[in-house]
CSV table of C-alpha atoms and ligand atoms in Angstrom, one decimal:
chain,number,residue,atom,x,y,z
A,85,MET,CA,-30.0,-2.1,-13.2
A,86,ASP,CA,-28.3,-5.2,-14.6
A,87,PRO,CA,-25.7,-6.3,-12.0
A,88,ARG,CA,-23.8,-7.9,-14.9
A,89,SER,CA,-22.9,-4.6,-16.3
A,90,ASN,CA,-22.2,-2.9,-13.0
A,91,PRO,CA,-19.0,-1.1,-13.7
A,92,PHE,CA,-17.8,-0.4,-10.1
A,93,ALA,CA,-15.1,-2.5,-8.4
A,94,PRO,CA,-15.1,-2.5,-4.6
A,95,GLY,CA,-12.4,-4.6,-3.2
A,96,ALA,CA,-8.8,-4.5,-2.0
A,97,GLY,CA,-6.5,-4.0,-5.0
A,98,SER,CA,-9.4,-4.1,-7.5
A,99,ARG,CA,-8.7,-1.9,-10.5
A,100,PRO,CA,-11.3,0.9,-10.6
A,101,PRO,CA,-13.2,1.6,-13.7
A,102,GLU,CA,-11.8,5.1,-13.6
A,103,LEU,CA,-8.6,5.9,-11.7
A,104,ALA,CA,-9.6,9.4,-10.8
A,105,GLY,CA,-7.5,12.2,-9.3
A,106,ARG,CA,-4.1,10.5,-9.4
A,107,ASP,CA,-2.6,11.8,-12.7
A,108,GLU,CA,-0.3,14.3,-10.9
A,109,VAL,CA,1.3,11.9,-8.6
A,110,MET,CA,1.7,9.3,-11.3
A,111,GLU,CA,3.4,11.9,-13.5
A,112,LEU,CA,5.7,12.9,-10.7
A,113,ILE,CA,6.8,9.3,-10.1
A,114,ALA,CA,7.2,8.6,-13.8
A,115,ILE,CA,9.6,11.5,-14.2
A,116,GLN,CA,11.7,10.3,-11.3
A,117,LEU,CA,11.8,6.7,-12.7
A,118,ASP,CA,12.9,8.0,-16.1
A,119,ARG,CA,15.6,10.1,-14.6
A,120,LEU,CA,16.9,7.2,-12.6
A,121,ARG,CA,16.9,5.0,-15.7
A,122,ARG,CA,19.0,7.5,-17.5
A,123,GLY,CA,21.5,7.7,-14.6
A,124,ARG,CA,20.4,11.0,-13.4
A,125,ALA,CA,19.9,12.0,-9.7
A,126,ALA,CA,16.4,11.3,-8.5
A,127,ARG,CA,14.6,10.3,-5.4
A,128,HIS,CA,12.5,7.3,-4.6
A,129,HIS,CA,8.8,7.6,-4.0
A,130,LEU,CA,6.5,6.4,-1.2
A,131,LEU,CA,2.7,6.3,-1.3
A,132,VAL,CA,1.4,6.8,2.2
A,133,GLY,CA,-2.1,6.7,3.3
A,134,LEU,CA,-4.9,4.9,5.1
A,135,ARG,CA,-6.5,1.7,4.0
A,136,GLY,CA,-8.8,1.9,1.0
A,137,VAL,CA,-7.4,5.1,-0.5
A,138,GLY,CA,-6.1,3.4,-3.6
A,139,LYS,CA,-2.3,2.8,-2.9
A,140,THR,CA,-2.3,-0.7,-4.3
A,141,VAL,CA,-4.1,0.1,-7.5
A,142,LEU,CA,-1.8,3.1,-8.0
A,143,LEU,CA,1.3,0.9,-7.5
A,144,ASP,CA,-0.1,-1.6,-10.1
A,145,GLU,CA,-0.7,1.1,-12.6
A,146,MET,CA,2.8,2.5,-12.0
A,147,ALA,CA,4.2,-1.0,-12.5
A,148,ARG,CA,2.3,-1.4,-15.7
A,149,ARG,CA,3.6,2.0,-17.0
A,150,ALA,CA,7.2,1.3,-15.9
A,151,GLU,CA,7.1,-2.1,-17.7
A,152,ALA,CA,6.0,-0.3,-20.9
A,153,ASN,CA,8.9,2.1,-20.4
A,154,GLN,CA,11.9,-0.2,-20.3
A,155,PHE,CA,11.7,-1.1,-16.7
A,156,VAL,CA,11.8,-4.6,-15.4
A,157,THR,CA,9.6,-4.4,-12.3
A,158,VAL,CA,9.6,-6.5,-9.2
A,159,ARG,CA,6.2,-6.3,-7.7
A,160,LEU,CA,6.0,-7.4,-4.0
A,161,GLU,CA,3.3,-7.3,-1.4
A,162,THR,CA,4.8,-7.8,2.1
A,163,PRO,CA,2.9,-10.1,4.3
A,164,GLU,CA,3.2,-9.8,8.1
A,165,ASN,CA,6.2,-11.7,9.5
A,166,ARG,CA,8.2,-12.3,6.4
A,167,SER,CA,11.8,-11.4,5.8
A,168,LEU,CA,12.7,-9.1,2.9
A,169,PRO,CA,15.4,-11.5,1.5
A,170,SER,CA,12.9,-14.4,1.3
A,171,MET,CA,10.7,-12.2,-0.9
A,172,LEU,CA,13.4,-10.7,-3.0
A,173,VAL,CA,15.2,-13.9,-4.0
A,174,PRO,CA,12.6,-15.4,-6.2
A,175,THR,CA,11.4,-12.1,-7.7
A,176,LEU,CA,14.9,-10.8,-8.4
A,177,ARG,CA,15.7,-14.2,-9.9
A,178,SER,CA,12.9,-13.9,-12.5
A,179,ALA,CA,13.8,-10.2,-13.1
A,180,LEU,CA,17.4,-11.3,-13.9
A,181,LEU,CA,16.2,-14.2,-16.1
A,182,ARG,CA,14.2,-11.7,-18.1
A,183,LEU,CA,17.2,-9.4,-18.5
A,184,ASP,CA,19.3,-12.4,-19.6
A,185,ARG,CA,16.8,-13.8,-22.0
A,186,GLY,CA,18.3,-14.6,-25.4
A,187,GLN,CA,21.8,-13.7,-24.3
A,188,ALA,CA,24.4,-16.3,-24.9
A,189,ALA,CA,27.4,-14.3,-23.7
A,190,LEU,CA,28.4,-13.9,-20.1
A,191,THR,CA,26.2,-10.9,-19.2
A,192,LYS,CA,26.0,-8.9,-16.1
A,193,ALA,CA,22.7,-10.6,-15.5
A,194,LYS,CA,24.4,-13.9,-15.3
A,195,ARG,CA,26.9,-12.5,-12.8
A,196,ALA,CA,24.1,-11.0,-10.8
A,197,LEU,CA,22.3,-14.4,-10.8
A,198,SER,CA,25.4,-16.0,-9.3
A,199,ALA,CA,25.5,-13.3,-6.6
A,200,LEU,CA,21.9,-14.0,-6.0
A,201,ARG,CA,22.7,-17.6,-5.4
A,202,ASN,CA,25.4,-16.6,-2.9
A,203,PHE,CA,22.9,-14.3,-1.2
A,204,ALA,CA,20.2,-17.0,-1.0
A,205,SER,CA,22.6,-19.4,0.6
A,206,ALA,CA,24.1,-16.8,3.0
A,207,PHE,CA,20.5,-16.2,4.3
A,208,ARG,CA,19.6,-19.9,4.2
A,209,LEU,CA,16.9,-19.5,1.6
A,210,GLU,CA,15.8,-22.5,-0.4
A,211,MET,CA,16.4,-21.8,-4.0
A,212,GLY,CA,17.7,-25.0,-5.4
A,213,GLU,CA,20.8,-25.0,-7.5
A,214,ALA,CA,18.9,-26.1,-10.6
A,215,SER,CA,16.7,-23.1,-10.6
A,216,PHE,CA,19.6,-20.8,-11.5
A,217,GLY,CA,20.7,-22.7,-14.6
A,218,VAL,CA,24.4,-22.6,-15.4
A,219,VAL,CA,26.0,-19.5,-13.8
A,220,PRO,CA,29.6,-19.1,-12.9
A,221,ALA,CA,30.6,-19.1,-9.2
A,222,GLU,CA,31.3,-15.6,-7.9
A,223,PRO,CA,32.8,-16.1,-4.4
A,224,GLY,CA,32.9,-13.2,-2.0
A,225,VAL,CA,29.9,-11.4,-3.5
A,226,ALA,CA,26.8,-10.9,-1.5
A,227,ASP,CA,27.7,-13.8,0.8
A,228,SER,CA,28.9,-12.2,4.0
A,229,GLY,CA,25.7,-12.8,5.9
A,230,ASP,CA,25.5,-9.1,6.8
A,231,LEU,CA,22.3,-8.0,5.2
A,232,ASP,CA,23.3,-4.3,4.8
A,233,LEU,CA,26.4,-5.2,2.8
A,234,ASP,CA,25.0,-8.2,0.9
A,235,LEU,CA,21.8,-6.5,-0.2
A,236,SER,CA,23.8,-3.5,-1.4
A,237,ASP,CA,26.1,-5.8,-3.4
A,238,LEU,CA,23.2,-7.6,-4.8
A,239,LEU,CA,21.0,-4.6,-5.8
A,240,CYS,CA,24.0,-2.9,-7.4
A,241,LEU,CA,24.8,-6.0,-9.5
A,242,VAL,CA,21.1,-6.2,-10.6
A,243,GLY,CA,21.3,-2.5,-11.4
A,244,GLU,CA,24.3,-3.1,-13.6
A,245,ALA,CA,22.6,-5.9,-15.3
A,246,ALA,CA,19.6,-3.7,-16.1
A,247,GLN,CA,21.9,-0.9,-17.2
A,248,GLU,CA,23.7,-3.2,-19.6
A,249,ARG,CA,20.4,-3.8,-21.4
A,250,GLY,CA,19.4,-0.1,-21.3
A,251,ALA,CA,16.7,-1.0,-18.8
A,252,GLY,CA,15.9,0.0,-15.3
A,253,LEU,CA,14.9,-2.1,-12.3
A,254,ALA,CA,11.8,-0.9,-10.4
A,255,LEU,CA,11.0,-2.4,-7.0
A,256,MET,CA,7.4,-1.9,-6.3
A,257,ILE,CA,6.7,-2.9,-2.8
A,258,ASP,CA,3.3,-2.8,-1.2
A,259,GLU,CA,2.5,-2.9,2.6
A,260,LEU,CA,6.0,-1.7,3.2
A,261,GLN,CA,5.2,-1.1,6.9
A,262,TYR,CA,5.3,-4.9,7.4
A,263,VAL,CA,9.0,-5.1,6.3
A,264,PRO,CA,11.0,-5.8,9.5
A,265,GLU,CA,12.9,-2.7,10.6
A,266,ASN,CA,16.4,-4.2,10.1
A,267,ASP,CA,15.5,-5.4,6.6
A,268,LEU,CA,14.1,-1.9,5.8
A,269,GLY,CA,17.3,-0.4,6.9
A,270,ALA,CA,19.3,-2.7,4.6
A,271,LEU,CA,17.0,-1.9,1.7
A,272,ILE,CA,17.5,1.9,2.3
A,273,ALA,CA,21.3,1.4,2.5
A,274,ALA,CA,21.3,-0.6,-0.7
A,275,LEU,CA,19.2,2.1,-2.6
A,276,HIS,CA,21.6,4.7,-1.3
A,277,ARG,CA,24.6,2.8,-2.6
A,278,ALA,CA,23.0,2.2,-6.0
A,279,GLY,CA,22.2,5.9,-6.2
A,280,GLN,CA,25.8,6.8,-5.5
A,281,LEU,CA,26.8,4.6,-8.4
A,282,GLN,CA,24.1,6.1,-10.6
A,283,LEU,CA,22.6,2.8,-11.2
A,284,PRO,CA,19.0,2.6,-12.5
A,285,VAL,CA,17.4,1.0,-9.5
A,286,ALA,CA,14.2,2.6,-8.2
A,287,LEU,CA,11.8,1.9,-5.4
A,288,VAL,CA,8.2,2.8,-5.4
A,289,GLY,CA,6.8,1.8,-2.0
A,290,ALA,CA,3.3,1.9,-0.5
A,291,GLY,CA,2.1,1.6,3.0
A,292,LEU,CA,0.3,3.0,6.1
A,293,PRO,CA,1.2,6.2,7.9
A,294,GLN,CA,3.6,4.3,10.2
A,295,LEU,CA,6.0,4.6,7.3
A,296,TYR,CA,7.0,8.1,8.3
A,297,GLY,CA,8.3,6.9,11.6
A,298,LEU,CA,9.8,3.6,10.3
A,299,PHE,CA,11.9,5.3,7.6
A,300,GLY,CA,13.1,8.0,10.0
A,301,ARG,CA,14.2,5.4,12.6
A,302,ALA,CA,15.7,2.9,10.0
A,303,LYS,CA,18.2,5.4,8.5
A,304,SER,CA,18.8,9.0,9.4
A,305,TYR,CA,19.5,10.0,5.8
A,306,SER,CA,16.3,8.5,4.4
A,307,GLU,CA,14.7,11.9,4.3
A,308,ARG,CA,16.9,12.9,1.4
A,309,LEU,CA,16.4,9.7,-0.4
A,310,PHE,CA,12.6,9.4,-0.4
A,311,ILE,CA,9.7,11.6,-1.3
A,312,PHE,CA,6.6,10.8,0.8
A,313,ASN,CA,3.4,11.3,-1.3
A,314,GLU,CA,0.3,11.4,0.8
A,315,ILE,CA,-2.5,9.5,-0.8
A,316,GLY,CA,-5.9,10.6,0.6
A,317,PRO,CA,-9.5,10.8,-0.2
A,318,LEU,CA,-10.4,12.2,-3.7
A,319,ASP,CA,-11.3,15.9,-4.0
A,320,LYS,CA,-14.8,16.7,-5.1
A,321,ALA,CA,-14.0,17.0,-8.8
A,322,SER,CA,-12.1,13.7,-8.9
A,323,ALA,CA,-14.8,11.9,-6.8
A,324,ARG,CA,-17.4,13.1,-9.4
A,325,GLN,CA,-15.3,11.7,-12.2
A,326,ALA,CA,-14.9,8.4,-10.3
A,327,LEU,CA,-18.7,8.0,-10.2
A,328,ILE,CA,-19.9,9.6,-13.4
A,329,LYS,CA,-17.5,8.3,-16.0
A,330,PRO,CA,-18.0,4.6,-15.4
A,331,VAL,CA,-21.8,4.9,-15.6
A,332,GLN,CA,-21.6,7.1,-18.6
A,333,GLN,CA,-19.7,4.5,-20.4
A,334,GLU,CA,-22.7,2.2,-19.8
A,335,GLY,CA,-25.0,4.8,-21.3
A,336,VAL,CA,-26.4,5.7,-17.9
A,337,GLU,CA,-26.9,9.2,-16.3
A,338,PHE,CA,-26.2,10.1,-12.7
A,339,ARG,CA,-28.3,13.0,-11.4
A,340,GLU,CA,-26.2,15.8,-10.0
A,341,ASN,CA,-27.8,15.8,-6.5
A,342,ALA,CA,-27.4,12.0,-6.4
A,343,VAL,CA,-23.7,12.3,-7.1
A,344,GLU,CA,-23.4,15.0,-4.5
A,345,ARG,CA,-25.1,12.7,-2.0
A,346,VAL,CA,-22.7,9.8,-2.6
A,347,ILE,CA,-19.7,12.1,-2.3
A,348,ASP,CA,-21.0,13.4,1.1
A,349,LEU,CA,-21.7,9.9,2.4
A,350,THR,CA,-18.3,8.5,1.3
A,351,GLN,CA,-16.2,11.6,2.1
A,352,GLY,CA,-14.5,10.9,-1.2
A,353,TYR,CA,-12.7,7.7,0.0
A,354,PRO,CA,-12.0,5.6,-3.1
A,355,TYR,CA,-13.0,2.3,-1.6
A,356,PHE,CA,-16.3,3.7,-0.4
A,357,LEU,CA,-17.0,5.4,-3.7
A,358,GLN,CA,-16.7,2.0,-5.4
A,359,GLN,CA,-18.9,0.4,-2.7
A,360,TRP,CA,-21.7,3.0,-2.9
A,361,GLY,CA,-21.4,3.2,-6.6
A,362,ALA,CA,-21.9,-0.5,-6.9
A,363,GLN,CA,-25.0,-0.6,-4.6
A,364,VAL,CA,-26.5,2.5,-6.2
A,365,TRP,CA,-26.2,0.8,-9.6
A,366,ASN,CA,-27.9,-2.3,-8.4
A,367,VAL,CA,-30.7,-0.5,-6.7
A,368,ALA,CA,-31.6,1.9,-9.5
A,369,GLN,CA,-34.3,0.6,-11.8
A,370,LYS,CA,-33.3,2.8,-14.8
A,371,SER,CA,-31.3,5.8,-15.9
A,372,PRO,CA,-31.0,8.4,-14.5
A,373,ILE,CA,-29.8,7.4,-11.1
A,374,THR,CA,-31.6,9.6,-8.5
A,375,ARG,CA,-31.1,10.8,-5.0
A,376,LYS,CA,-33.8,8.4,-3.9
A,377,ASP,CA,-31.8,5.5,-5.3
A,378,VAL,CA,-28.8,6.6,-3.2
A,379,SER,CA,-31.0,6.7,0.0
A,380,GLU,CA,-32.1,3.2,-0.7
A,381,ALA,CA,-28.6,1.9,-1.4
A,382,ASP,CA,-27.0,3.6,1.6
A,383,PRO,CA,-27.8,1.0,4.3
A,384,LEU,CA,-26.9,-1.8,1.8
A,385,ALA,CA,-23.5,-0.3,1.1
A,386,ARG,CA,-22.9,0.1,4.8
A,387,ALA,CA,-23.8,-3.5,5.5
A,388,GLU,CA,-21.5,-4.6,2.7
A,389,LEU,CA,-18.6,-2.6,4.1
A,390,ASP,CA,-19.2,-3.9,7.6
A,391,ALA,CA,-19.2,-7.5,6.3
A,392,SER,CA,-16.0,-7.1,4.3
A,393,PHE,CA,-13.7,-4.1,4.6
A,394,PHE,CA,-14.2,-3.6,8.3
A,395,ARG,CA,-15.0,-7.1,9.5
A,396,VAL,CA,-11.9,-8.8,8.1
A,397,ARG,CA,-9.8,-6.5,10.2
A,398,PHE,CA,-12.0,-6.9,13.3
A,399,ASP,CA,-11.8,-10.6,13.1
A,400,ARG,CA,-8.0,-10.6,13.4
A,401,LEU,CA,-8.1,-8.9,16.8
A,402,THR,CA,-7.7,-10.3,20.3
A,403,PRO,CA,-10.4,-9.4,22.9
A,404,ARG,CA,-7.9,-7.0,24.5
A,405,GLU,CA,-7.2,-5.3,21.2
A,406,ARG,CA,-10.9,-4.9,20.5
A,407,GLN,CA,-11.4,-3.4,23.9
A,408,TYR,CA,-8.6,-0.9,23.2
A,409,LEU,CA,-10.0,0.1,19.9
A,410,ARG,CA,-13.5,0.3,21.3
A,411,ALA,CA,-12.2,2.7,24.0
A,412,MET,CA,-10.6,4.8,21.2
A,413,ALA,CA,-13.9,4.9,19.4
A,414,ASP,CA,-15.7,5.8,22.6
A,415,LEU,CA,-13.7,9.0,22.8
A,416,GLY,CA,-15.0,10.0,19.3
A,417,ASP,CA,-13.7,10.1,15.8
A,418,GLY,CA,-10.3,11.4,15.0
A,419,PRO,CA,-6.9,11.0,16.8
A,420,GLN,CA,-6.9,10.3,20.5
A,421,ARG,CA,-4.2,10.6,23.2
A,422,SER,CA,-3.0,7.3,24.4
A,423,GLY,CA,-3.3,8.5,28.0
A,424,ASP,CA,-7.0,9.2,27.5
A,425,VAL,CA,-7.6,5.8,25.9
A,426,ALA,CA,-5.9,4.0,28.8
A,427,GLU,CA,-7.9,6.1,31.3
A,428,ARG,CA,-11.1,5.1,29.5
A,429,ILE,CA,-10.5,1.5,30.3
A,430,GLU,CA,-9.1,2.3,33.8
A,431,ARG,CA,-5.6,1.3,33.1
A,432,THR,CA,-2.2,3.1,32.9
A,433,THR,CA,-0.6,4.1,29.6
A,434,SER,CA,2.2,1.6,30.3
A,435,GLN,CA,-0.2,-1.2,31.0
A,436,CYS,CA,-1.7,-0.5,27.6
A,437,GLY,CA,1.7,-0.3,25.9
A,438,PRO,CA,1.8,-3.9,24.6
A,439,VAL,CA,-1.7,-4.0,23.2
A,440,ARG,CA,-1.1,-0.6,21.6
A,441,ASP,CA,2.2,-1.8,20.0
A,442,SER,CA,0.6,-4.9,18.6
A,443,LEU,CA,-2.2,-2.9,17.1
A,444,ILE,CA,0.4,-0.7,15.4
A,445,ARG,CA,2.3,-3.8,14.2
A,446,LYS,CA,-0.9,-5.2,12.8
A,447,GLY,CA,-1.5,-2.0,11.0
A,448,MET,CA,-4.8,-1.2,12.7
A,449,ILE,CA,-3.7,2.1,14.3
A,450,TYR,CA,-0.8,4.5,14.0
A,451,SER,CA,0.5,7.3,16.1
A,452,SER,CA,0.2,10.6,14.3
A,453,GLU,CA,2.0,13.0,16.5
A,454,HIS,CA,3.3,12.7,20.0
A,455,GLY,CA,1.0,10.2,21.7
A,456,LEU,CA,-1.9,10.7,19.3
A,457,MET,CA,-3.4,7.5,18.0
A,458,ASP,CA,-5.6,7.1,15.0
A,459,PHE,CA,-7.2,4.3,13.0
A,460,THR,CA,-5.6,3.3,9.7
A,461,VAL,CA,-9.0,2.5,8.3
A,462,PRO,CA,-11.3,5.4,7.6
A,463,LEU,CA,-14.6,5.5,9.5
A,464,PHE,CA,-13.4,2.6,11.7
A,465,ALA,CA,-14.4,4.3,14.9
A,466,ASP,CA,-18.0,4.3,13.7
A,467,PHE,CA,-17.7,0.6,12.9
A,468,MET,CA,-16.3,-0.2,16.3
A,469,ARG,CA,-19.3,1.4,18.0
A,470,ARG,CA,-21.6,-0.6,15.8
A,471,ALA,CA,-19.8,-3.9,16.2
A,472,MET,CA,-19.5,-3.5,20.0
A,473,PRO,CA,-22.3,-1.4,21.2
A,474,ASP,CA,-20.9,-1.3,24.8
A,475,LEU,CA,-17.4,-0.7,26.1
A,476,GLU,CA,-16.8,-3.4,28.7
A,477,ILE,CA,-14.3,-2.6,31.4
A,478,ASP,CA,-12.9,-5.5,33.3
B,109,ADP,N1,-8.3,6.8,-7.9
B,109,ADP,C1,-9.3,6.0,-7.7
B,109,ADP,N2,-10.6,6.3,-8.2
B,109,ADP,C2,-11.6,5.5,-8.0
B,109,ADP,N3,-11.5,4.4,-7.3
B,109,ADP,C3,-10.4,4.0,-6.8
B,109,ADP,C4,-9.2,4.8,-6.9
B,109,ADP,N4,-8.2,4.3,-6.3
B,109,ADP,C5,-8.7,3.1,-5.7
B,109,ADP,N5,-10.0,3.0,-6.0
B,109,ADP,C6,-10.8,1.9,-5.5
B,109,ADP,O1,-10.6,1.8,-4.1
B,109,ADP,C7,-10.6,0.5,-3.6
B,109,ADP,C8,-9.3,0.4,-2.7
B,109,ADP,O2,-8.1,0.5,-3.5
B,109,ADP,P1,-6.8,-0.1,-3.0
B,109,ADP,O3,-5.7,0.2,-4.0
B,109,ADP,O4,-6.9,-1.6,-2.6
B,109,ADP,O5,-6.5,0.8,-1.7
B,109,ADP,P2,-5.3,0.6,-0.6
B,109,ADP,O6,-4.2,-0.2,-1.2
B,109,ADP,O7,-4.9,2.0,-0.3
B,109,ADP,O8,-5.9,0.0,0.6
B,109,ADP,C9,-10.7,-0.4,-4.8
B,109,ADP,O9,-12.0,-0.8,-4.9
B,109,ADP,C10,-10.3,0.5,-6.0
B,109,ADP,O10,-11.1,0.1,-7.1
B,110,MG,MG1,-3.4,-1.9,-0.5
């Protein structure tokens, strides 16, 4: 059918035509955000799951709703190797300017801007005096150079500024596993402090399963502060909605056995549903979409995934890292013991330590339970076996 009207949206962070199966978690988070804004006790939320399950689009949708609900949102995506302060300074600055818009008087937002200037200079971040406009100096605030203290000062002042306007501040941070551990600790401490002062500052974070370990290590009390929401594949009913609704809106029918087949092939993973949906649409000549169309589209969808979703990750790996992942895949799908992986390439576990650590840092794998390693990308084991037919041992 006409690719111009293809409703599906495969791609990292691409808004799906139908955001299926996530109403419950969105409502849960919306309730916590509202409670926080009203100065009531609430916990912060984390969205945790593998790549391609829809964390980013969920975060975007939450940000959109929060904005419509008297929140000023700060939307960040953490790249690898970037400090949290360097990301927060420009984004908090624009949040504060928004809070201060149209206000001639000396608002709390202006005071917070001045604290932000101190903070930026304490952490040697280029901000440029001019970009702050005329704000009074506020010596001794957020300028000690100790990130735990300064970030707490700063976030509390921003919280007060929001509170003064009857608003809330929502930090929406994606790829949270890339925030350096020290910085993460400081962020948790700051949120803890803001909570004690009943300030309307909320975090909604998203990231890979390494977040469980990272949060536990960063601050012992983080368990009480955060709710971990596991974001996974869609259940059958939601996966059906994700496929059927978008085509219905284009006046096209999807045969029941064709829908079933796509759900089987994709295991309900949102990224894969979009990818298969898109190919099936292009292959089908007319409504209804049949099981035969799905069979024809299947290899094309796989090839597309290989060339994009999987390949971009593979290309960032060193030969040693590839070998390690190939050894994991050699042992089968699902979690593997690191001892078994090392043995498969005739090395000791400690010899493999550095390569395993760098794969965890790059967000390729995570350790689920004691010593059990798994891929952060669904169906990646299968891809590794396709991309490297043989495991070479040197
Ligand atoms: N609830 C959903 N229903 C249908 N498709 C979805 C859903 N969530 C995400 N998608 C699709 O899945 C793909 C991956 O989403 P993304 O948010 O980038 O995942 P993640 O951030 O977890 O890697 C996108 O193509 C998006 O359109
Ligand atoms: Mg994402």
